mmCIF file of C-alpha atoms in Angstrom:
data_model
loop_
_atom_site.group_PDB
_atom_site.id
_atom_site.type_symbol
_atom_site.label_atom_id
_atom_site.label_comp_id
_atom_site.label_asym_id
_atom_site.label_seq_id
_atom_site.Cartn_x
_atom_site.Cartn_y
_atom_site.Cartn_z
ATOM 1 C CA MET S 1 -50.961 46.894 115.041
ATOM 2 C CA ILE S 2 -48.675 47.305 111.997
ATOM 3 C CA VAL S 3 -51.578 46.615 109.648
ATOM 4 C CA ASP S 4 -53.597 49.344 111.337
ATOM 5 C CA ALA S 5 -50.596 51.642 111.148
ATOM 6 C CA ARG S 6 -50.269 51.192 107.407
ATOM 7 C CA SER S 7 -53.976 51.747 106.914
ATOM 8 C CA LEU S 8 -53.895 54.938 108.930
ATOM 9 C CA MET S 9 -50.768 56.257 107.249
ATOM 10 C CA ARG S 10 -52.264 55.792 103.796
ATOM 11 C CA GLU S 11 -55.261 57.897 104.816
ATOM 12 C CA GLN S 12 -52.991 60.892 105.444
ATOM 13 C CA ALA S 13 -52.724 62.333 101.954
ATOM 14 C CA SER S 14 -49.554 61.313 100.107
ATOM 15 C CA LEU S 15 -47.375 60.895 103.192
ATOM 16 C CA PHE S 16 -46.648 57.284 102.322
ATOM 17 C CA THR S 17 -46.943 56.164 98.720
ATOM 18 C CA ASP S 18 -46.659 52.388 98.976
ATOM 19 C CA ASP S 19 -48.756 50.377 101.421
ATOM 20 C CA ASP S 20 -46.210 47.542 101.593
ATOM 21 C CA ALA S 21 -42.973 49.529 101.378
ATOM 22 C CA PRO S 22 -40.828 49.697 104.528
ATOM 23 C CA LEU S 23 -40.945 53.011 106.364
ATOM 24 C CA ALA S 24 -38.165 55.222 104.977
ATOM 25 C CA LEU S 25 -35.933 57.197 107.320
ATOM 26 C CA ASP S 26 -36.264 60.515 105.501
ATOM 27 C CA GLU S 27 -39.963 59.909 104.883
ATOM 28 C CA TYR S 28 -40.525 59.536 108.620
ATOM 29 C CA GLN S 29 -38.413 62.622 109.268
ATOM 30 C CA GLN S 30 -40.658 64.710 106.993
ATOM 31 C CA PHE S 31 -43.644 63.302 108.868
ATOM 32 C CA THR S 32 -42.281 64.927 112.049
ATOM 33 C CA ALA S 33 -42.252 68.297 110.288
ATOM 34 C CA ARG S 34 -45.889 67.916 109.279
ATOM 35 C CA THR S 35 -46.951 67.000 112.814
ATOM 36 C CA ASP S 36 -44.702 69.483 114.647
ATOM 37 C CA LYS S 37 -46.602 71.715 117.115
ATOM 38 C CA ASN S 38 -43.533 73.754 118.064
ATOM 39 C CA GLY S 39 -44.187 77.401 117.263
ATOM 40 C CA LYS S 40 -40.513 78.238 116.738
ATOM 41 C CA PRO S 41 -38.892 77.391 113.377
ATOM 42 C CA GLY S 42 -35.591 75.671 112.672
ATOM 43 C CA ILE S 43 -32.712 75.974 115.122
ATOM 44 C CA GLU S 44 -34.673 78.560 117.084
ATOM 45 C CA GLY S 45 -36.996 75.835 118.346
ATOM 46 C CA LEU S 46 -34.335 73.167 118.815
ATOM 47 C CA GLY S 47 -34.049 73.623 122.587
ATOM 48 C CA PHE S 48 -37.645 72.587 123.141
ATOM 49 C CA VAL S 49 -37.194 69.519 120.928
ATOM 50 C CA LEU S 50 -34.043 68.484 122.786
ATOM 51 C CA LEU S 51 -35.905 68.688 126.089
ATOM 52 C CA GLY S 52 -38.525 66.359 124.599
ATOM 53 C CA LEU S 53 -35.828 63.942 123.457
ATOM 54 C CA PHE S 54 -34.218 63.926 126.899
ATOM 55 C CA GLY S 55 -37.611 63.339 128.524
ATOM 56 C CA GLU S 56 -38.420 60.355 126.303
ATOM 57 C CA VAL S 57 -35.035 58.743 126.905
ATOM 58 C CA GLY S 58 -35.706 59.242 130.604
ATOM 59 C CA SER S 59 -39.014 57.428 130.149
ATOM 60 C CA LEU S 60 -37.159 54.511 128.543
ATOM 61 C CA LEU S 61 -34.915 54.320 131.604
ATOM 62 C CA SER S 62 -37.980 54.487 133.840
ATOM 63 C CA ALA S 63 -39.547 51.540 132.005
ATOM 64 C CA LEU S 64 -36.351 49.522 132.464
ATOM 65 C CA LYS S 65 -36.266 50.406 136.168
ATOM 66 C CA LYS S 66 -39.864 49.232 136.621
ATOM 67 C CA LYS S 67 -39.095 45.997 134.784
ATOM 68 C CA GLN S 68 -36.132 45.291 137.046
ATOM 69 C CA ARG S 69 -38.093 46.216 140.163
ATOM 70 C CA ASP S 70 -41.443 44.595 139.410
ATOM 71 C CA LYS S 71 -40.198 41.677 137.301
ATOM 72 C CA GLU S 72 -43.065 39.795 135.635
ATOM 73 C CA SER S 73 -45.743 41.947 137.274
ATOM 74 C CA PHE S 74 -44.770 44.767 134.881
ATOM 75 C CA SER S 75 -46.519 43.094 131.963
ATOM 76 C CA SER S 76 -46.715 46.251 129.825
ATOM 77 C CA TYR S 77 -42.924 46.547 129.563
ATOM 78 C CA HIS S 78 -42.843 45.572 125.884
ATOM 79 C CA ASP S 79 -45.547 48.006 124.797
ATOM 80 C CA GLU S 80 -44.187 50.845 126.930
ATOM 81 C CA VAL S 81 -40.669 50.525 125.542
ATOM 82 C CA ILE S 82 -41.980 50.451 121.968
ATOM 83 C CA GLU S 83 -44.044 53.587 122.616
ATOM 84 C CA GLU S 84 -41.290 55.512 124.384
ATOM 85 C CA LEU S 85 -38.745 54.545 121.738
ATOM 86 C CA GLY S 86 -41.133 55.769 119.044
ATOM 87 C CA ASP S 87 -41.510 59.084 120.862
ATOM 88 C CA ALA S 88 -37.723 59.374 121.157
ATOM 89 C CA LEU S 89 -37.409 58.701 117.416
ATOM 90 C CA TRP S 90 -39.868 61.501 116.686
ATOM 91 C CA TYR S 91 -37.916 64.055 118.706
ATOM 92 C CA PHE S 92 -34.575 62.895 117.325
ATOM 93 C CA ALA S 93 -35.766 62.978 113.706
ATOM 94 C CA ASN S 94 -37.271 66.423 114.240
ATOM 95 C CA ALA S 95 -34.114 67.742 115.907
ATOM 96 C CA SER S 96 -32.028 66.449 113.006
ATOM 97 C CA LEU S 97 -34.361 68.085 110.521
ATOM 98 C CA ARG S 98 -34.032 71.395 112.329
ATOM 99 C CA ALA S 99 -30.256 70.970 112.166
ATOM 100 C CA GLY S 100 -30.463 70.479 108.385
ATOM 101 C CA MET S 101 -29.449 66.809 108.426
ATOM 102 C CA ASP S 102 -31.261 63.966 106.687
ATOM 103 C CA LEU S 103 -31.915 60.946 108.865
ATOM 104 C CA SER S 104 -30.464 58.633 106.195
ATOM 105 C CA ASP S 105 -27.199 60.623 106.188
ATOM 106 C CA ILE S 106 -26.996 60.426 109.971
ATOM 107 C CA ALA S 107 -27.536 56.658 109.804
ATOM 108 C CA GLU S 108 -24.681 56.249 107.328
ATOM 109 C CA ARG S 109 -22.333 58.434 109.353
ATOM 110 C CA ALA S 110 -23.260 56.499 112.504
ATOM 111 C CA ARG S 111 -22.348 53.255 110.731
ATOM 112 C CA LEU S 112 -18.928 54.605 109.785
ATOM 113 C CA SER S 113 -18.182 56.683 112.870
ATOM 114 C CA LEU S 114 -16.572 54.016 115.048
ATOM 115 C CA ALA S 115 -15.117 50.576 114.492
ATOM 116 C CA ASP S 116 -15.754 49.230 117.991
ATOM 117 C CA TRP S 117 -19.384 48.231 117.538
ATOM 118 C CA THR S 118 -21.205 45.607 115.541
ATOM 119 C CA TYR S 119 -23.515 47.175 112.970
ATOM 120 C CA ARG S 120 -26.074 44.608 111.834
ATOM 121 C CA GLY S 121 -27.776 46.657 109.138
ATOM 122 C CA LYS S 122 -27.172 47.505 105.504
ATOM 123 C CA ALA S 123 -24.686 50.021 104.174
ATOM 124 C CA GLY S 124 -26.476 53.067 102.807
ATOM 125 C CA ALA S 125 -29.621 52.320 104.833
ATOM 126 C CA THR S 126 -32.692 54.216 103.675
ATOM 127 C CA THR S 127 -35.363 52.508 105.805
ATOM 128 C CA PHE S 128 -35.704 51.485 109.442
ATOM 129 C CA VAL S 129 -35.771 47.855 108.323
ATOM 130 C CA ASP S 130 -32.369 48.351 106.649
ATOM 131 C CA LEU S 131 -30.880 49.315 110.004
ATOM 132 C CA GLN S 132 -31.630 45.985 111.648
ATOM 133 C CA GLN S 133 -30.897 43.197 109.175
ATOM 134 C CA HIS S 134 -30.372 40.330 111.613
ATOM 135 C CA ASP S 135 -32.129 37.282 112.988
ATOM 136 C CA ILE S 136 -32.926 38.574 116.492
ATOM 137 C CA PRO S 137 -36.661 38.101 117.190
ATOM 138 C CA PHE S 138 -38.526 41.235 118.168
ATOM 139 C CA ALA S 139 -41.377 39.474 119.983
ATOM 140 C CA GLN S 140 -39.761 39.695 123.426
ATOM 141 C CA LEU S 141 -37.638 42.469 124.875
ATOM 142 C CA ALA S 142 -34.365 41.523 126.507
ATOM 143 C CA PRO S 143 -33.916 43.152 129.917
ATOM 144 C CA GLY S 144 -30.602 42.864 131.717
ATOM 145 C CA GLU S 145 -27.270 44.546 132.305
ATOM 146 C CA GLN S 146 -26.480 44.957 128.609
ATOM 147 C CA VAL S 147 -29.745 46.784 127.935
ATOM 148 C CA GLU S 148 -29.245 48.906 131.031
ATOM 149 C CA ALA S 149 -25.753 49.893 129.892
ATOM 150 C CA SER S 150 -26.862 50.785 126.374
ATOM 151 C CA LEU S 151 -29.811 52.876 127.581
ATOM 152 C CA LEU S 152 -27.593 54.717 130.057
ATOM 153 C CA ALA S 153 -25.139 55.347 127.230
ATOM 154 C CA LEU S 154 -27.962 56.755 125.114
ATOM 155 C CA ALA S 155 -29.047 59.034 127.969
ATOM 156 C CA GLY S 156 -25.443 60.158 128.387
ATOM 157 C CA ARG S 157 -25.152 61.085 124.711
ATOM 158 C CA VAL S 158 -28.370 63.102 124.854
ATOM 159 C CA GLY S 159 -27.081 64.755 128.021
ATOM 160 C CA VAL S 160 -23.872 65.786 126.247
ATOM 161 C CA LEU S 161 -25.879 67.401 123.450
ATOM 162 C CA LEU S 162 -28.037 69.279 125.965
ATOM 163 C CA SER S 163 -24.898 70.457 127.746
ATOM 164 C CA HIS S 164 -23.405 71.687 124.491
ATOM 165 C CA TRP S 165 -26.653 73.423 123.621
ATOM 166 C CA SER S 166 -27.138 75.132 126.984
ATOM 167 C CA SER S 167 -23.521 76.330 127.059
ATOM 168 C CA GLY S 168 -23.835 77.823 123.576
ATOM 169 C CA GLN S 169 -21.167 75.596 122.034
ATOM 170 C CA ILE S 170 -23.305 74.499 119.085
ATOM 171 C CA HIS S 171 -25.358 77.605 118.310
ATOM 172 C CA ASP S 172 -22.857 78.599 115.646
ATOM 173 C CA ASN S 173 -21.032 75.284 115.352
ATOM 174 C CA GLY S 174 -22.844 73.002 112.959
ATOM 175 C CA ASP S 175 -20.042 70.425 113.016
ATOM 176 C CA GLN S 176 -20.394 69.897 116.758
ATOM 177 C CA LEU S 177 -24.183 69.614 116.479
ATOM 178 C CA SER S 178 -23.992 67.071 113.667
ATOM 179 C CA ALA S 179 -21.356 65.043 115.526
ATOM 180 C CA ASP S 180 -23.531 64.938 118.643
ATOM 181 C CA LEU S 181 -26.567 63.840 116.622
ATOM 182 C CA VAL S 182 -24.598 61.045 114.927
ATOM 183 C CA GLU S 183 -23.430 59.714 118.282
ATOM 184 C CA ILE S 184 -26.956 59.799 119.692
ATOM 185 C CA PHE S 185 -28.318 57.869 116.727
ATOM 186 C CA ARG S 186 -25.577 55.268 117.030
ATOM 187 C CA ALA S 187 -26.369 54.879 120.739
ATOM 188 C CA LEU S 188 -30.073 54.653 119.975
ATOM 189 C CA LEU S 189 -29.528 51.902 117.405
ATOM 190 C CA ILE S 190 -27.300 49.960 119.803
ATOM 191 C CA ALA S 191 -29.939 50.240 122.528
ATOM 192 C CA ALA S 192 -32.669 49.028 120.160
ATOM 193 C CA ASP S 193 -30.556 46.043 119.082
ATOM 194 C CA ASP S 194 -29.634 45.140 122.651
ATOM 195 C CA ALA S 195 -33.265 45.372 123.786
ATOM 196 C CA GLN S 196 -34.407 43.445 120.683
ATOM 197 C CA VAL S 197 -36.758 46.236 119.628
ATOM 198 C CA SER S 198 -37.792 46.832 116.018
ATOM 199 C CA LEU S 199 -37.236 50.481 115.124
ATOM 200 C CA ASP S 200 -39.608 50.041 112.184
ATOM 201 C CA THR S 201 -42.385 48.941 114.540
ATOM 202 C CA ALA S 202 -41.622 51.764 116.965
ATOM 203 C CA ALA S 203 -41.706 54.358 114.181
ATOM 204 C CA ARG S 204 -44.922 53.010 112.641
ATOM 205 C CA GLN S 205 -46.708 52.913 115.969
ATOM 206 C CA ASN S 206 -45.537 56.458 116.626
ATOM 207 C CA VAL S 207 -47.203 57.509 113.367
ATOM 208 C CA VAL S 208 -50.454 55.867 114.508
ATOM 209 C CA LYS S 209 -50.233 57.544 117.906
ATOM 210 C CA THR S 210 -49.497 60.976 116.442
ATOM 211 C CA PHE S 211 -52.183 60.896 113.763
ATOM 212 C CA GLY S 212 -54.637 59.508 116.305
ATOM 213 C CA ARG S 213 -54.136 62.675 118.331
ATOM 214 C CA TRP S 214 -53.346 65.269 115.659
ATOM 215 C CA PRO S 215 -54.631 64.095 112.247
ATOM 216 C CA GLU S 216 -53.930 66.163 109.165
ATOM 217 C CA LYS S 217 -57.548 65.729 108.145
ATOM 218 C CA ARG S 218 -60.342 65.068 110.604
ATOM 219 C CA THR S 219 -62.728 62.468 109.251
ATOM 220 C CA TRP S 220 -65.591 60.657 110.961
ATOM 221 C CA ASP S 221 -66.438 57.015 110.478
ATOM 222 C CA GLY S 222 -70.013 55.768 110.238
ATOM 223 C CA HIS S 223 -72.264 54.990 113.190
ATOM 224 C CA PHE S 224 -71.888 51.685 114.978
ATOM 225 C CA ASP S 225 -75.603 50.940 114.639
ATOM 226 C CA SER S 226 -76.165 52.023 111.020
ATOM 227 C CA ASP S 227 -76.897 48.473 109.862
ATOM 228 C CA PHE S 228 -79.373 47.752 112.642
ATOM 229 C CA PRO S 229 -83.152 48.273 112.546
ATOM 230 C CA GLU S 230 -84.160 51.863 113.198
ATOM 231 C CA TYR S 231 -85.734 50.937 116.531
ATOM 232 C CA GLU S 232 -82.317 49.685 117.714
ATOM 233 C CA ARG S 233 -80.415 52.799 116.690
ATOM 234 C CA LEU S 234 -79.546 55.697 118.951
ATOM 235 C CA PRO S 235 -81.781 58.670 118.024
ATOM 236 C CA ARG S 236 -79.830 60.852 115.636
ATOM 237 C CA ILE S 237 -81.119 63.994 117.334
ATOM 238 C CA MET S 238 -82.025 64.210 121.019
ATOM 239 C CA ARG S 239 -83.224 67.181 123.076
ATOM 240 C CA VAL S 240 -82.842 66.304 126.744
ATOM 241 C CA GLU S 241 -83.997 68.462 129.644
ATOM 242 C CA PHE S 242 -81.929 68.671 132.827
ATOM 243 C CA ILE S 243 -84.122 69.813 135.714
ATOM 244 C CA GLU S 244 -82.765 70.483 139.193
ATOM 245 C CA ARG S 245 -85.108 70.011 142.138
ATOM 246 C CA THR S 246 -84.823 70.245 145.901
ATOM 247 C CA HIS S 247 -85.700 67.051 147.703
ATOM 248 C CA GLY S 248 -85.372 67.407 151.461
ATOM 249 C CA ALA S 249 -81.796 68.470 152.190
ATOM 250 C CA HIS S 250 -80.531 67.403 148.777
ATOM 251 C CA GLN S 251 -80.480 68.767 145.263
ATOM 252 C CA GLN S 252 -81.550 66.291 142.613
ATOM 253 C CA VAL S 253 -81.330 66.388 138.851
ATOM 254 C CA VAL S 254 -83.922 64.747 136.631
ATOM 255 C CA MET S 255 -83.122 64.045 132.996
ATOM 256 C CA ARG S 256 -86.195 64.062 130.739
ATOM 257 C CA TYR S 257 -86.574 63.119 127.073
ATOM 258 C CA ASN S 258 -89.826 63.457 125.132
ATOM 259 C CA GLY S 259 -91.621 64.144 128.389
ATOM 260 C CA VAL S 260 -90.395 60.922 130.015
ATOM 261 C CA ASN S 261 -87.837 60.751 132.806
ATOM 262 C CA LEU S 262 -84.637 58.906 131.945
ATOM 263 C CA GLY S 263 -83.481 56.870 134.905
ATOM 264 C CA SER S 264 -83.786 57.927 138.524
ATOM 265 C CA PRO S 265 -83.170 61.399 139.955
ATOM 266 C CA LEU S 266 -79.467 61.886 140.660
ATOM 267 C CA THR S 267 -77.691 63.457 143.612
ATOM 268 C CA ASP S 268 -73.976 64.079 144.081
ATOM 269 C CA ASN S 269 -73.625 60.895 146.175
ATOM 270 C CA ARG S 270 -70.960 62.387 148.417
ATOM 271 C CA GLN S 271 -70.681 64.537 151.538
ATOM 272 C CA GLU S 272 -69.242 67.563 149.744
ATOM 273 C CA ALA S 273 -71.387 68.845 146.868
ATOM 274 C CA ASP S 274 -69.631 68.866 143.476
ATOM 275 C CA ASP S 275 -72.520 68.835 140.952
ATOM 276 C CA TYR S 276 -71.899 65.224 139.979
ATOM 277 C CA ARG S 277 -75.670 65.025 139.595
ATOM 278 C CA TYR S 278 -75.157 66.545 136.136
ATOM 279 C CA HIS S 279 -72.671 63.875 135.020
ATOM 280 C CA ASP S 280 -75.131 62.265 132.585
ATOM 281 C CA VAL S 281 -74.129 65.045 130.219
ATOM 282 C CA PHE S 282 -70.983 63.016 129.491
ATOM 283 C CA HIS S 283 -73.059 60.067 128.320
ATOM 284 C CA LEU S 284 -74.818 62.439 125.934
ATOM 285 C CA ALA S 285 -71.469 63.779 124.743
ATOM 286 C CA PHE S 286 -70.205 60.255 124.104
ATOM 287 C CA ALA S 287 -73.380 59.426 122.179
ATOM 288 C CA GLY S 288 -73.475 62.649 120.182
ATOM 289 C CA ILE S 289 -69.806 62.781 119.227
ATOM 290 C CA LEU S 290 -68.588 59.181 119.373
ATOM 291 C CA GLY S 291 -71.887 57.527 118.528
ATOM 292 C CA TRP S 292 -71.410 55.312 121.572
ATOM 293 C CA SER S 293 -73.112 55.055 124.955
ATOM 294 C CA PRO S 294 -74.180 51.720 126.428
ATOM 295 C CA THR S 295 -75.531 53.695 129.394
ATOM 296 C CA LEU S 296 -77.807 55.811 127.225
ATOM 297 C CA ARG S 297 -78.942 52.730 125.328
ATOM 298 C CA ALA S 298 -79.956 51.127 128.618
ATOM 299 C CA LEU S 299 -81.869 54.240 129.692
ATOM 300 C CA LEU S 300 -83.648 54.442 126.332
ATOM 301 C CA ARG S 301 -84.194 50.651 126.155
ATOM 302 C CA ILE S 302 -82.759 50.451 122.648
ATOM 303 C CA LYS S 303 -80.170 47.731 122.976
ATOM 304 C CA ARG S 304 -79.285 45.889 119.769
ATOM 305 C CA LYS S 305 -81.054 42.663 120.623
ATOM 306 C CA SER S 306 -81.341 41.536 117.003
ATOM 307 C CA ASP S 307 -77.668 40.520 117.307
ATOM 308 C CA PRO S 308 -77.222 38.526 120.543
ATOM 309 C CA ALA S 309 -73.435 38.944 120.545
ATOM 310 C CA ILE S 310 -73.675 42.729 120.182
ATOM 311 C CA ASP S 311 -76.461 42.858 122.750
ATOM 312 C CA GLU S 312 -74.419 40.953 125.312
ATOM 313 C CA ASN S 313 -70.962 42.381 124.677
ATOM 314 C CA GLU S 314 -71.307 45.914 123.291
ATOM 315 C CA ASP S 315 -74.572 46.907 124.998
ATOM 316 C CA GLY S 316 -74.297 44.720 128.099
ATOM 317 C CA ALA S 317 -73.625 45.387 131.757
ATOM 318 C CA ARG S 318 -69.843 45.363 131.509
ATOM 319 C CA ALA S 319 -69.772 47.969 128.745
ATOM 320 C CA ASN S 320 -72.210 50.056 130.793
ATOM 321 C CA ILE S 321 -69.978 49.835 133.860
ATOM 322 C CA ILE S 322 -66.917 50.817 131.815
ATOM 323 C CA GLU S 323 -68.678 53.898 130.469
ATOM 324 C CA GLU S 324 -69.846 54.906 133.949
ATOM 325 C CA GLY S 325 -66.308 54.417 135.203
ATOM 326 C CA ILE S 326 -64.861 56.611 132.463
ATOM 327 C CA SER S 327 -67.465 59.305 133.147
ATOM 328 C CA THR S 328 -66.735 59.322 136.867
ATOM 329 C CA TRP S 329 -62.987 59.280 136.373
ATOM 330 C CA ILE S 330 -62.852 62.148 133.870
ATOM 331 C CA PHE S 331 -65.348 64.078 136.023
ATOM 332 C CA ASN S 332 -63.064 63.868 139.051
ATOM 333 C CA HIS S 333 -60.016 64.652 136.930
ATOM 334 C CA GLY S 334 -61.717 67.633 135.328
ATOM 335 C CA LEU S 335 -62.812 69.148 138.625
ATOM 336 C CA ARG S 336 -59.170 69.305 139.676
ATOM 337 C CA HIS S 337 -58.585 71.490 136.608
ATOM 338 C CA ASP S 338 -61.517 73.899 136.935
ATOM 339 C CA ALA S 339 -63.716 71.672 134.761
ATOM 340 C CA PHE S 340 -61.245 72.234 131.882
ATOM 341 C CA LYS S 341 -62.548 75.789 131.552
ATOM 342 C CA HIS S 342 -59.458 77.145 129.803
ATOM 343 C CA VAL S 343 -58.158 73.861 128.428
ATOM 344 C CA LYS S 344 -57.956 73.181 124.692
ATOM 345 C CA SER S 345 -55.902 70.004 124.786
ATOM 346 C CA LEU S 346 -56.024 67.106 127.243
ATOM 347 C CA ASP S 347 -53.092 65.288 128.773
ATOM 348 C CA TYR S 348 -52.054 62.286 126.695
ATOM 349 C CA ALA S 349 -51.909 60.063 129.787
ATOM 350 C CA LEU S 350 -55.617 60.658 130.418
ATOM 351 C CA LEU S 351 -56.589 59.820 126.841
ATOM 352 C CA LYS S 352 -54.335 56.772 126.811
ATOM 353 C CA ALA S 353 -55.989 55.482 129.987
ATOM 354 C CA VAL S 354 -59.437 55.923 128.428
ATOM 355 C CA ARG S 355 -58.329 54.034 125.332
ATOM 356 C CA GLU S 356 -57.056 51.170 127.461
ATOM 357 C CA LEU S 357 -60.363 50.995 129.322
ATOM 358 C CA VAL S 358 -62.325 50.531 126.087
ATOM 359 C CA THR S 359 -59.921 48.089 124.443
ATOM 360 C CA GLY S 360 -61.912 45.211 122.985
ATOM 361 C CA TYR S 361 -65.084 47.253 122.453
ATOM 362 C CA GLU S 362 -66.363 48.882 119.270
ATOM 363 C CA VAL S 363 -65.584 52.396 120.501
ATOM 364 C CA ALA S 364 -61.873 51.502 120.643
ATOM 365 C CA GLN S 365 -61.933 52.327 116.902
ATOM 366 C CA ARG S 366 -62.408 56.000 117.698
ATOM 367 C CA PRO S 367 -59.096 57.906 117.582
ATOM 368 C CA LEU S 368 -57.867 59.907 120.553
ATOM 369 C CA TRP S 369 -58.736 63.264 119.011
ATOM 370 C CA GLN S 370 -62.410 62.259 118.965
ATOM 371 C CA TRP S 371 -62.262 61.210 122.622
ATOM 372 C CA GLU S 372 -60.584 64.497 123.450
ATOM 373 C CA HIS S 373 -63.282 66.424 121.590
ATOM 374 C CA ALA S 374 -66.082 64.473 123.293
ATOM 375 C CA ILE S 375 -64.629 65.014 126.771
ATOM 376 C CA LEU S 376 -63.976 68.724 126.307
ATOM 377 C CA GLU S 377 -67.407 69.290 124.768
ATOM 378 C CA GLY S 378 -68.994 67.348 127.623
ATOM 379 C CA PHE S 379 -67.296 69.624 130.127
ATOM 380 C CA ARG S 380 -68.341 72.714 128.167
ATOM 381 C CA ILE S 381 -71.987 71.721 128.516
ATOM 382 C CA PHE S 382 -71.435 70.663 132.138
ATOM 383 C CA ARG S 383 -70.194 74.180 132.950
ATOM 384 C CA GLU S 384 -73.352 75.642 131.389
ATOM 385 C CA LEU S 385 -75.567 73.337 133.447
ATOM 386 C CA ARG S 386 -73.625 74.140 136.589
ATOM 387 C CA GLU S 387 -74.085 77.853 135.985
ATOM 388 C CA HIS S 388 -77.792 77.789 135.058
ATOM 389 C CA ARG S 389 -78.788 74.839 137.278
ATOM 390 C CA ASN S 390 -80.978 73.448 134.474
ATOM 391 C CA GLY S 391 -81.262 73.568 130.698
ATOM 392 C CA ILE S 392 -81.814 71.692 127.460
ATOM 393 C CA VAL S 393 -78.978 69.678 125.951
ATOM 394 C CA THR S 394 -79.228 68.754 122.274
ATOM 395 C CA ILE S 395 -77.058 66.153 120.598
ATOM 396 C CA ASP S 396 -76.862 65.578 116.849
ATOM 397 C CA LEU S 397 -75.151 62.303 115.982
ATOM 398 C CA ASN S 398 -74.940 63.135 112.284
ATOM 399 C CA GLN S 399 -73.264 66.480 112.939
ATOM 400 C CA ARG S 400 -71.273 65.126 115.911
ATOM 401 C CA THR S 401 -72.348 68.017 118.115
ATOM 402 C CA ILE S 402 -73.692 68.706 121.584
ATOM 403 C CA ASN S 403 -75.221 72.075 122.496
ATOM 404 C CA PHE S 404 -76.895 73.843 125.400
ATOM 405 C CA GLU S 405 -79.826 76.228 125.695
ATOM 406 C CA THR S 406 -81.554 77.680 128.719
ATOM 407 C CA MET S 407 -85.032 76.571 129.621
ATOM 408 C CA GLN S 408 -87.802 79.134 129.208
#
């Protein structure tokens, strides 16, 4: 994961200058400014950032609670703590920036602030690696009473800062704000040491997560089938007709390409009608925007059989089932939100779940912003089909687009 993180960070123009250099504290802090979506500048927007910090620390406590409750069955404990700690670092670094304090200065003040704790890092730390110069392995997290106490202490420190903020004590008192931030950072470092978590890893993975959702520059990788014979490639442009017909008491939708029906006529397959019969539009959206659709490949009979491993694993039944599952799941989720009619950004939890479903498959390379775009565009065309009851859907894999037009 760290290798991928470095690769991704170097693609974001001039953010990180050395591929092998440890992640610098102030460098990471400037990264939070460049990826900040808060519309309010400086101290004016600090309240929102502090709420985010409090929420992420709460998520850390929630992960610990689940570990204690579910024991070994909570196998994602390590990854969840790393992710939540990275999110907490982002909010803390951004809050400090808004307060006019460099993260490296806060780290030094935290080291010197109290004598009753064991600081294991370097004096004058400038990187996250400098903060944790000890022999504790980071491969396994250490649950237990000590970790619980340190995380509760961290939550308490964040709570004190929120209390000071809400009561107005620090609006015009920079000394109080800086003191609170120093104590939070010290508590955060203690918690990371006690839990045996690498702050450098947490910060790097947070960069990957953030750029995967909100890149500074949107770039598209090549097609998965570019090196295969033309007859095994997805058509770069497809115009597909969706035709609704009445069959007895049911409405059916036929999908037709080049005058040939694709698959069988579809119904909603449930007692209460919900227009699921149009859900193949999501397979087209995945193909057009992500360049991926095992389901569409099966319908078109263009599996990549020249490579048996690709044919079996990337274009096989399991990949097909996963895509159908994703389509059904996002369809049901979208209907609960008016088919995302007024939505411009999807919930991170939804996108994270999709990414986990495709882990191990070629499409896992696609960043979350591309998945978000594909899903929202799929729903845009679905709403058109639902309104007109039929139409022509065109996908262009080279342009990464999907469009709708009415049938004459």
